[in-house]
Amino acid sequence: MTAPIATLPDAFSALEQIGNAARRGGIALFLDFDGTLAPIVNRPEDAALAEGLFGILSGLGEHMPLAVVSGRDLDDVKGRVGIDGLFYAGSHGFTIEGPDGFSERYGDAYMADLDRIEEKVSAIAAEFGNVCAERKSHALAIHFREAPADTEDRLAGRLAPLFSNEQRLKLHGGKKIFEIRPDFEWHKGCAVRRMLEVLSGSRTELIPVFIGDDLTDEQAFEEISDDGICIVVGSDQRETHAGYRLDDVPAVRDFLSRILERTSAP
C-alpha cells in the first residue's frame, strides 16, 4: 500500500515509540546516504555528511546496530561516513560489510556484462551537455543533475534501445540519475533483510527502522513495512511505501539526535 509523501505523518510523531524501543536495545537503524545523511549536491564527489552527523551517528552506533545503505560503491560510502564498527551496504546492497569481519558480495557474475556495455553508455552520455557516465563496482551511473530540464526524456530515449534485447542488465531511474545494474532479484531491501538475519543471532525482536529519500529506498520500505518503521525524506506527491516522512537532511539530523538523547538518557 502506498500514499503520497506529502500526506504522511511527520516521523517525530513516532519518536516516542522508536526511542522506547531503542532504550531496550530493540532497534536496528538503516540509513541511506545521499539526500538523507548528506545534502544533495550537483557533483556526487562533493557530497559529505551534514554538519553534526558524525558525532550523532557515532553515538547511535554505540547503542544499536546501525547500517548505511547506499547506491555508492562500498569503499566510497565508508570513506564519506568514516565510522568504524557499523554495517555498510554499497552498490544498492550488492556489497555488504559489517563488524567482526562480516563481508558478502552479490552480482559479481554480471561484471563482464557491465564491461560489455560501458563504452556504448559513455558515448551516449557524451552526446549531452552536463551529463557524465560513472562506472561503479556493480553498476553504470549516468548523472544529469546539471543538465537542461528536457535531458531526462531525451537521454532515456537514447538508452532504451540498448536494453530492447538485453537479458543480463536492467536500466533503472532515480533522482537525476539513470543506473544500469545486474538484472536479478537483489536490492536494498534484500540487503537490509540479510543484515537483519545476521543480527538475529545475537539480538531478538529487532525493529528495523529505515530512512531514505530515493526511489531505490522504496524497495527497502516495501521489504520491511510489515515489521518495521519506514521514513521517507521529502515533501512531494510521489507515492511511497513509507509510513512517515521527514522534510530534509536537517530534519533527519534532528530526528537522529533526539533518538540518541533518548537512548543515552539514564
PDB file of C-alpha atoms in Angstrom:
ATOM      1  CA  MET A   1       0.000   0.000   0.000  1.00  0.00           C
ATOM      2  CA  THR A   2       1.349   3.417  -0.921  1.00  0.00           C
ATOM      3  CA  ALA A   3       0.480   7.049  -0.226  1.00  0.00           C
ATOM      4  CA  PRO A   4       1.754  10.444  -1.430  1.00  0.00           C
ATOM      5  CA  ILE A   5       4.748  11.577   0.618  1.00  0.00           C
ATOM      6  CA  ALA A   6       3.157  14.925   1.494  1.00  0.00           C
ATOM      7  CA  THR A   7       0.199  13.188   3.163  1.00  0.00           C
ATOM      8  CA  LEU A   8       2.284  11.127   5.601  1.00  0.00           C
ATOM      9  CA  PRO A   9       2.567  11.962   9.307  1.00  0.00           C
ATOM     10  CA  ASP A  10       5.786  13.556  10.477  1.00  0.00           C
ATOM     11  CA  ALA A  11       8.263  10.993  11.808  1.00  0.00           C
ATOM     12  CA  PHE A  12       8.605  12.961  15.040  1.00  0.00           C
ATOM     13  CA  SER A  13       5.176  11.583  15.934  1.00  0.00           C
ATOM     14  CA  ALA A  14       6.804   8.122  16.115  1.00  0.00           C
ATOM     15  CA  LEU A  15       9.772   9.327  18.148  1.00  0.00           C
ATOM     16  CA  GLU A  16       8.498   8.028  21.488  1.00  0.00           C
ATOM     17  CA  GLN A  17       7.862   4.558  20.056  1.00  0.00           C
ATOM     18  CA  ILE A  18      11.298   4.416  18.435  1.00  0.00           C
ATOM     19  CA  GLY A  19      13.065   5.908  21.440  1.00  0.00           C
ATOM     20  CA  ASN A  20      11.490   3.445  23.870  1.00  0.00           C
ATOM     21  CA  ALA A  21      12.421   0.508  21.644  1.00  0.00           C
ATOM     22  CA  ALA A  22      15.948   1.857  21.246  1.00  0.00           C
ATOM     23  CA  ARG A  23      16.417   2.070  25.007  1.00  0.00           C
ATOM     24  CA  ARG A  24      15.514  -1.627  25.223  1.00  0.00           C
ATOM     25  CA  GLY A  25      18.081  -2.447  22.552  1.00  0.00           C
ATOM     26  CA  GLY A  26      15.335  -3.358  20.124  1.00  0.00           C
ATOM     27  CA  ILE A  27      16.126  -1.106  17.147  1.00  0.00           C
ATOM     28  CA  ALA A  28      18.246  -1.701  14.052  1.00  0.00           C
ATOM     29  CA  LEU A  29      18.748   1.559  12.179  1.00  0.00           C
ATOM     30  CA  PHE A  30      19.287   1.632   8.396  1.00  0.00           C
ATOM     31  CA  LEU A  31      20.139   4.916   6.691  1.00  0.00           C
ATOM     32  CA  ASP A  32      20.550   5.997   3.089  1.00  0.00           C
ATOM     33  CA  PHE A  33      23.429   8.414   2.431  1.00  0.00           C
ATOM     34  CA  ASP A  34      22.795  10.963  -0.345  1.00  0.00           C
ATOM     35  CA  GLY A  35      19.707  13.033   0.391  1.00  0.00           C
ATOM     36  CA  THR A  36      19.390  11.548   3.870  1.00  0.00           C
ATOM     37  CA  LEU A  37      22.701  11.961   5.706  1.00  0.00           C
ATOM     38  CA  ALA A  38      24.293  14.230   3.105  1.00  0.00           C
ATOM     39  CA  PRO A  39      22.657  17.106   1.220  1.00  0.00           C
ATOM     40  CA  ILE A  40      22.186  16.507  -2.495  1.00  0.00           C
ATOM     41  CA  VAL A  41      24.901  18.298  -4.486  1.00  0.00           C
ATOM     42  CA  ASN A  42      25.414  18.780  -8.209  1.00  0.00           C
ATOM     43  CA  ARG A  43      28.622  16.734  -8.277  1.00  0.00           C
ATOM     44  CA  PRO A  44      28.481  13.366  -6.447  1.00  0.00           C
ATOM     45  CA  GLU A  45      32.143  13.625  -5.486  1.00  0.00           C
ATOM     46  CA  ASP A  46      31.368  16.746  -3.416  1.00  0.00           C
ATOM     47  CA  ALA A  47      28.860  15.030  -1.096  1.00  0.00           C
ATOM     48  CA  ALA A  48      29.639  14.978   2.626  1.00  0.00           C
ATOM     49  CA  LEU A  49      27.896  14.170   5.899  1.00  0.00           C
ATOM     50  CA  ALA A  50      25.768  17.045   7.151  1.00  0.00           C
ATOM     51  CA  GLU A  51      27.343  19.028   9.970  1.00  0.00           C
ATOM     52  CA  GLY A  52      26.960  17.330  13.341  1.00  0.00           C
ATOM     53  CA  LEU A  53      26.010  13.920  11.995  1.00  0.00           C
ATOM     54  CA  PHE A  54      29.390  12.274  12.549  1.00  0.00           C
ATOM     55  CA  GLY A  55      29.028  12.598  16.311  1.00  0.00           C
ATOM     56  CA  ILE A  56      25.352  11.626  16.283  1.00  0.00           C
ATOM     57  CA  LEU A  57      25.965   8.501  14.201  1.00  0.00           C
ATOM     58  CA  SER A  58      28.972   7.548  16.312  1.00  0.00           C
ATOM     59  CA  GLY A  59      26.828   7.776  19.434  1.00  0.00           C
ATOM     60  CA  LEU A  60      23.953   5.814  17.935  1.00  0.00           C
ATOM     61  CA  GLY A  61      26.358   3.113  16.783  1.00  0.00           C
ATOM     62  CA  GLU A  62      27.359   2.510  20.397  1.00  0.00           C
ATOM     63  CA  HIS A  63      23.762   1.763  21.391  1.00  0.00           C
ATOM     64  CA  MET A  64      22.208  -0.097  18.449  1.00  0.00           C
ATOM     65  CA  PRO A  65      23.027  -1.869  15.191  1.00  0.00           C
ATOM     66  CA  LEU A  66      23.435   0.822  12.556  1.00  0.00           C
ATOM     67  CA  ALA A  67      23.891   0.446   8.805  1.00  0.00           C
ATOM     68  CA  VAL A  68      24.443   2.911   5.982  1.00  0.00           C
ATOM     69  CA  VAL A  69      22.850   1.571   2.794  1.00  0.00           C
ATOM     70  CA  SER A  70      23.876   3.457  -0.334  1.00  0.00           C
ATOM     71  CA  GLY A  71      23.989   3.302  -4.095  1.00  0.00           C
ATOM     72  CA  ARG A  72      27.591   4.424  -3.870  1.00  0.00           C
ATOM     73  CA  ASP A  73      30.408   1.912  -4.027  1.00  0.00           C
ATOM     74  CA  LEU A  74      31.178   0.369  -0.657  1.00  0.00           C
ATOM     75  CA  ASP A  75      34.589   1.999  -0.178  1.00  0.00           C
ATOM     76  CA  ASP A  76      33.180   5.354  -1.277  1.00  0.00           C
ATOM     77  CA  VAL A  77      30.367   5.452   1.276  1.00  0.00           C
ATOM     78  CA  LYS A  78      32.598   4.039   4.037  1.00  0.00           C
ATOM     79  CA  GLY A  79      35.102   6.813   3.403  1.00  0.00           C
ATOM     80  CA  ARG A  80      32.458   9.535   3.462  1.00  0.00           C
ATOM     81  CA  VAL A  81      30.896   8.333   6.724  1.00  0.00           C
ATOM     82  CA  GLY A  82      34.184   7.334   8.335  1.00  0.00           C
ATOM     83  CA  ILE A  83      32.858   5.468  11.372  1.00  0.00           C
ATOM     84  CA  ASP A  84      34.189   2.026  12.261  1.00  0.00           C
ATOM     85  CA  GLY A  85      32.003  -0.727  13.673  1.00  0.00           C
ATOM     86  CA  LEU A  86      28.921  -0.083  11.530  1.00  0.00           C
ATOM     87  CA  PHE A  87      27.353  -2.144   8.775  1.00  0.00           C
ATOM     88  CA  TYR A  88      27.819  -0.682   5.302  1.00  0.00           C
ATOM     89  CA  ALA A  89      25.987  -1.779   2.163  1.00  0.00           C
ATOM     90  CA  GLY A  90      27.249  -0.325  -1.106  1.00  0.00           C
ATOM     91  CA  SER A  91      26.037  -0.521  -4.699  1.00  0.00           C
ATOM     92  CA  HIS A  92      22.395  -0.764  -3.571  1.00  0.00           C
ATOM     93  CA  GLY A  93      23.245  -3.749  -1.386  1.00  0.00           C
ATOM     94  CA  PHE A  94      25.388  -5.768  -3.792  1.00  0.00           C
ATOM     95  CA  THR A  95      28.320  -5.445  -1.367  1.00  0.00           C
ATOM     96  CA  ILE A  96      27.936  -5.611   2.423  1.00  0.00           C
ATOM     97  CA  GLU A  97      30.478  -5.328   5.232  1.00  0.00           C
ATOM     98  CA  GLY A  98      29.975  -5.287   8.968  1.00  0.00           C
ATOM     99  CA  PRO A  99      31.562  -5.839  12.362  1.00  0.00           C
ATOM    100  CA  ASP A 100      33.654  -8.920  13.139  1.00  0.00           C
ATOM    101  CA  GLY A 101      34.816  -9.297   9.560  1.00  0.00           C
ATOM    102  CA  PHE A 102      31.383  -9.832   8.020  1.00  0.00           C
ATOM    103  CA  SER A 103      31.576  -9.420   4.241  1.00  0.00           C
ATOM    104  CA  GLU A 104      29.323 -10.577   1.387  1.00  0.00           C
ATOM    105  CA  ARG A 105      29.085  -9.757  -2.317  1.00  0.00           C
ATOM    106  CA  TYR A 106      26.317 -10.372  -4.822  1.00  0.00           C
ATOM    107  CA  GLY A 107      26.166  -9.997  -8.595  1.00  0.00           C
ATOM    108  CA  ASP A 108      29.856 -10.455  -9.385  1.00  0.00           C
ATOM    109  CA  ALA A 109      28.912 -12.750 -12.280  1.00  0.00           C
ATOM    110  CA  TYR A 110      27.492  -9.686 -14.066  1.00  0.00           C
ATOM    111  CA  MET A 111      30.697  -7.624 -14.102  1.00  0.00           C
ATOM    112  CA  ALA A 112      31.602  -8.706 -17.641  1.00  0.00           C
ATOM    113  CA  ASP A 113      28.159  -7.563 -18.802  1.00  0.00           C
ATOM    114  CA  LEU A 114      28.764  -4.088 -17.404  1.00  0.00           C
ATOM    115  CA  ASP A 115      32.171  -4.062 -19.117  1.00  0.00           C
ATOM    116  CA  ARG A 116      30.469  -5.015 -22.381  1.00  0.00           C
ATOM    117  CA  ILE A 117      28.075  -2.065 -22.373  1.00  0.00           C
ATOM    118  CA  GLU A 118      30.203   0.601 -20.663  1.00  0.00           C
ATOM    119  CA  GLU A 119      31.723   2.106 -23.820  1.00  0.00           C
ATOM    120  CA  LYS A 120      28.327   2.484 -25.504  1.00  0.00           C
ATOM    121  CA  VAL A 121      26.823   4.149 -22.433  1.00  0.00           C
ATOM    122  CA  SER A 122      29.747   6.560 -22.104  1.00  0.00           C
ATOM    123  CA  ALA A 123      29.402   7.513 -25.770  1.00  0.00           C
ATOM    124  CA  ILE A 124      25.701   8.274 -25.338  1.00  0.00           C
ATOM    125  CA  ALA A 125      26.376  10.381 -22.233  1.00  0.00           C
ATOM    126  CA  ALA A 126      28.976  12.370 -24.177  1.00  0.00           C
ATOM    127  CA  GLU A 127      26.290  13.439 -26.674  1.00  0.00           C
ATOM    128  CA  PHE A 128      24.632  15.582 -23.995  1.00  0.00           C
ATOM    129  CA  GLY A 129      25.854  18.671 -22.206  1.00  0.00           C
ATOM    130  CA  ASN A 130      26.494  18.322 -18.463  1.00  0.00           C
ATOM    131  CA  VAL A 131      25.870  14.568 -18.473  1.00  0.00           C
ATOM    132  CA  CYS A 132      28.506  12.153 -17.224  1.00  0.00           C
ATOM    133  CA  ALA A 133      28.783   8.368 -17.017  1.00  0.00           C
ATOM    134  CA  GLU A 134      30.325   6.775 -13.929  1.00  0.00           C
ATOM    135  CA  ARG A 135      31.420   3.157 -13.617  1.00  0.00           C
ATOM    136  CA  LYS A 136      30.696   1.729 -10.188  1.00  0.00           C
ATOM    137  CA  SER A 137      31.605  -1.718  -8.954  1.00  0.00           C
ATOM    138  CA  HIS A 138      28.162  -3.175  -9.715  1.00  0.00           C
ATOM    139  CA  ALA A 139      26.547  -0.500 -11.867  1.00  0.00           C
ATOM    140  CA  LEU A 140      26.913   2.143 -14.527  1.00  0.00           C
ATOM    141  CA  ALA A 141      25.524   5.522 -13.451  1.00  0.00           C
ATOM    142  CA  ILE A 142      24.543   8.358 -15.787  1.00  0.00           C
ATOM    143  CA  HIS A 143      24.280  11.661 -13.902  1.00  0.00           C
ATOM    144  CA  PHE A 144      22.320  14.595 -15.351  1.00  0.00           C
ATOM    145  CA  ARG A 145      21.625  16.837 -12.343  1.00  0.00           C
ATOM    146  CA  GLU A 146      23.293  19.846 -14.008  1.00  0.00           C
ATOM    147  CA  ALA A 147      21.766  19.217 -17.447  1.00  0.00           C
ATOM    148  CA  PRO A 148      18.771  21.065 -19.009  1.00  0.00           C
ATOM    149  CA  ALA A 149      15.291  20.070 -17.868  1.00  0.00           C
ATOM    150  CA  ASP A 150      14.447  18.103 -21.016  1.00  0.00           C
ATOM    151  CA  THR A 151      17.546  15.917 -20.776  1.00  0.00           C
ATOM    152  CA  GLU A 152      15.912  13.067 -18.860  1.00  0.00           C
ATOM    153  CA  ASP A 153      13.426  12.159 -21.592  1.00  0.00           C
ATOM    154  CA  ARG A 154      15.945  12.553 -24.406  1.00  0.00           C
ATOM    155  CA  LEU A 155      18.574  10.536 -22.556  1.00  0.00           C
ATOM    156  CA  ALA A 156      16.082   7.790 -21.747  1.00  0.00           C
ATOM    157  CA  GLY A 157      15.208   7.595 -25.434  1.00  0.00           C
ATOM    158  CA  ARG A 158      18.849   7.123 -26.391  1.00  0.00           C
ATOM    159  CA  LEU A 159      19.498   4.486 -23.721  1.00  0.00           C
ATOM    160  CA  ALA A 160      16.336   2.432 -24.241  1.00  0.00           C
ATOM    161  CA  PRO A 161      17.448   0.635 -27.451  1.00  0.00           C
ATOM    162  CA  LEU A 162      20.432  -0.832 -25.600  1.00  0.00           C
ATOM    163  CA  PHE A 163      18.001  -2.816 -23.467  1.00  0.00           C
ATOM    164  CA  SER A 164      15.447  -3.968 -26.039  1.00  0.00           C
ATOM    165  CA  ASN A 165      17.025  -7.439 -26.115  1.00  0.00           C
ATOM    166  CA  GLU A 166      19.229  -7.246 -23.000  1.00  0.00           C
ATOM    167  CA  GLN A 167      18.919 -10.294 -20.752  1.00  0.00           C
ATOM    168  CA  ARG A 168      21.540  -9.560 -18.098  1.00  0.00           C
ATOM    169  CA  LEU A 169      21.281  -5.866 -17.244  1.00  0.00           C
ATOM    170  CA  LYS A 170      18.423  -3.501 -16.430  1.00  0.00           C
ATOM    171  CA  LEU A 171      18.012   0.276 -16.667  1.00  0.00           C
ATOM    172  CA  HIS A 172      16.738   1.997 -13.507  1.00  0.00           C
ATOM    173  CA  GLY A 173      15.688   5.601 -12.897  1.00  0.00           C
ATOM    174  CA  GLY A 174      16.379   7.755  -9.848  1.00  0.00           C
ATOM    175  CA  LYS A 175      16.676  11.390  -8.816  1.00  0.00           C
ATOM    176  CA  LYS A 176      18.538  12.993 -11.732  1.00  0.00           C
ATOM    177  CA  ILE A 177      20.271   9.705 -12.463  1.00  0.00           C
ATOM    178  CA  PHE A 178      19.920   6.562 -14.537  1.00  0.00           C
ATOM    179  CA  GLU A 179      21.623   3.396 -13.383  1.00  0.00           C
ATOM    180  CA  ILE A 180      22.337   0.149 -15.190  1.00  0.00           C
ATOM    181  CA  ARG A 181      22.504  -2.759 -12.774  1.00  0.00           C
ATOM    182  CA  PRO A 182      22.517  -6.579 -12.876  1.00  0.00           C
ATOM    183  CA  ASP A 183      19.050  -7.879 -13.692  1.00  0.00           C
ATOM    184  CA  PHE A 184      18.403 -10.231 -10.825  1.00  0.00           C
ATOM    185  CA  GLU A 185      16.443 -10.031  -7.603  1.00  0.00           C
ATOM    186  CA  TRP A 186      18.797  -8.217  -5.262  1.00  0.00           C
ATOM    187  CA  HIS A 187      18.346  -4.669  -3.981  1.00  0.00           C
ATOM    188  CA  LYS A 188      18.482  -2.536  -0.840  1.00  0.00           C
ATOM    189  CA  GLY A 189      15.539  -4.386   0.686  1.00  0.00           C
ATOM    190  CA  CYS A 190      17.278  -7.745   0.244  1.00  0.00           C
ATOM    191  CA  ALA A 191      20.437  -6.337   1.810  1.00  0.00           C
ATOM    192  CA  VAL A 192      18.511  -4.993   4.804  1.00  0.00           C
ATOM    193  CA  ARG A 193      16.826  -8.359   5.310  1.00  0.00           C
ATOM    194  CA  ARG A 194      20.207 -10.108   5.082  1.00  0.00           C
ATOM    195  CA  MET A 195      21.744  -7.819   7.705  1.00  0.00           C
ATOM    196  CA  LEU A 196      18.759  -8.440   9.978  1.00  0.00           C
ATOM    197  CA  GLU A 197      19.352 -12.185   9.603  1.00  0.00           C
ATOM    198  CA  VAL A 198      22.959 -11.729  10.680  1.00  0.00           C
ATOM    199  CA  LEU A 199      21.923  -9.598  13.650  1.00  0.00           C
ATOM    200  CA  SER A 200      19.219 -12.030  14.767  1.00  0.00           C
ATOM    201  CA  GLY A 201      21.900 -14.390  16.018  1.00  0.00           C
ATOM    202  CA  SER A 202      22.761 -12.015  18.851  1.00  0.00           C
ATOM    203  CA  ARG A 203      19.568  -9.963  19.337  1.00  0.00           C
ATOM    204  CA  THR A 204      15.898 -10.848  19.200  1.00  0.00           C
ATOM    205  CA  GLU A 205      12.824  -8.831  18.251  1.00  0.00           C
ATOM    206  CA  LEU A 206      14.763  -6.110  16.464  1.00  0.00           C
ATOM    207  CA  ILE A 207      12.556  -3.487  14.853  1.00  0.00           C
ATOM    208  CA  PRO A 208      14.136  -2.268  11.598  1.00  0.00           C
ATOM    209  CA  VAL A 209      13.941   1.478  11.008  1.00  0.00           C
ATOM    210  CA  PHE A 210      14.880   2.660   7.514  1.00  0.00           C
ATOM    211  CA  ILE A 211      15.291   6.306   6.498  1.00  0.00           C
ATOM    212  CA  GLY A 212      15.851   7.213   2.845  1.00  0.00           C
ATOM    213  CA  ASP A 213      14.849   9.621   0.121  1.00  0.00           C
ATOM    214  CA  ASP A 214      15.314   7.984  -3.272  1.00  0.00           C
ATOM    215  CA  LEU A 215      13.378   5.585  -5.481  1.00  0.00           C
ATOM    216  CA  THR A 216      15.772   2.735  -4.673  1.00  0.00           C
ATOM    217  CA  ASP A 217      14.865   3.102  -0.997  1.00  0.00           C
ATOM    218  CA  GLU A 218      11.291   2.137  -1.840  1.00  0.00           C
ATOM    219  CA  GLN A 219      12.400  -1.487  -2.207  1.00  0.00           C
ATOM    220  CA  ALA A 220      13.690  -1.390   1.363  1.00  0.00           C
ATOM    221  CA  PHE A 221      10.476   0.250   2.575  1.00  0.00           C
ATOM    222  CA  GLU A 222       8.414  -2.425   0.872  1.00  0.00           C
ATOM    223  CA  GLU A 223      10.583  -5.209   2.313  1.00  0.00           C
ATOM    224  CA  ILE A 224      10.248  -4.165   5.962  1.00  0.00           C
ATOM    225  CA  SER A 225       6.942  -2.261   6.007  1.00  0.00           C
ATOM    226  CA  ASP A 226       5.127  -5.096   7.804  1.00  0.00           C
ATOM    227  CA  ASP A 227       7.598  -5.427  10.676  1.00  0.00           C
ATOM    228  CA  GLY A 228       9.500  -2.141  10.650  1.00  0.00           C
ATOM    229  CA  ILE A 229       9.255   1.639  10.546  1.00  0.00           C
ATOM    230  CA  CYS A 230       9.880   3.336   7.196  1.00  0.00           C
ATOM    231  CA  ILE A 231      10.628   7.050   6.927  1.00  0.00           C
ATOM    232  CA  VAL A 232      10.946   8.847   3.594  1.00  0.00           C
ATOM    233  CA  VAL A 233      12.819  12.141   3.275  1.00  0.00           C
ATOM    234  CA  GLY A 234      10.918  14.703   1.210  1.00  0.00           C
ATOM    235  CA  SER A 235       7.614  16.526   0.927  1.00  0.00           C
ATOM    236  CA  ASP A 236       6.397  15.985  -2.640  1.00  0.00           C
ATOM    237  CA  GLN A 237       3.468  13.997  -4.044  1.00  0.00           C
ATOM    238  CA  ARG A 238       5.408  10.898  -5.113  1.00  0.00           C
ATOM    239  CA  GLU A 239       3.827   7.641  -3.975  1.00  0.00           C
ATOM    240  CA  THR A 240       5.793   5.817  -1.281  1.00  0.00           C
ATOM    241  CA  HIS A 241       5.666   2.633   0.788  1.00  0.00           C
ATOM    242  CA  ALA A 242       6.939   4.582   3.821  1.00  0.00           C
ATOM    243  CA  GLY A 243       4.674   5.303   6.761  1.00  0.00           C
ATOM    244  CA  TYR A 244       6.308   8.534   7.942  1.00  0.00           C
ATOM    245  CA  ARG A 245       8.248  11.419   6.462  1.00  0.00           C
ATOM    246  CA  LEU A 246      10.938  13.937   7.324  1.00  0.00           C
ATOM    247  CA  ASP A 247      11.271  17.118   5.286  1.00  0.00           C
ATOM    248  CA  ASP A 248      15.005  17.215   4.577  1.00  0.00           C
ATOM    249  CA  VAL A 249      18.524  16.369   5.764  1.00  0.00           C
ATOM    250  CA  PRO A 250      18.454  18.847   8.699  1.00  0.00           C
ATOM    251  CA  ALA A 251      15.220  17.196   9.876  1.00  0.00           C
ATOM    252  CA  VAL A 252      16.921  13.794   9.664  1.00  0.00           C
ATOM    253  CA  ARG A 253      19.795  15.104  11.762  1.00  0.00           C
ATOM    254  CA  ASP A 254      17.424  16.490  14.394  1.00  0.00           C
ATOM    255  CA  PHE A 255      15.420  13.268  14.436  1.00  0.00           C
ATOM    256  CA  LEU A 256      18.508  11.089  14.908  1.00  0.00           C
ATOM    257  CA  SER A 257      19.765  13.451  17.599  1.00  0.00           C
ATOM    258  CA  ARG A 258      16.505  13.026  19.505  1.00  0.00           C
ATOM    259  CA  ILE A 259      16.785   9.229  19.261  1.00  0.00           C
ATOM    260  CA  LEU A 260      20.325   9.451  20.635  1.00  0.00           C
ATOM    261  CA  GLU A 261      19.132  11.612  23.533  1.00  0.00           C
ATOM    262  CA  ARG A 262      16.501   9.046  24.481  1.00  0.00           C
ATOM    263  CA  THR A 263      18.883   6.131  24.086  1.00  0.00           C
ATOM    264  CA  SER A 264      21.600   7.766  26.163  1.00  0.00           C
ATOM    265  CA  ALA A 265      19.330   9.020  28.953  1.00  0.00           C
ATOM    266  CA  PRO A 266      19.872   7.330  32.334  1.00  0.00           C
TER     267      PRO A 266
END
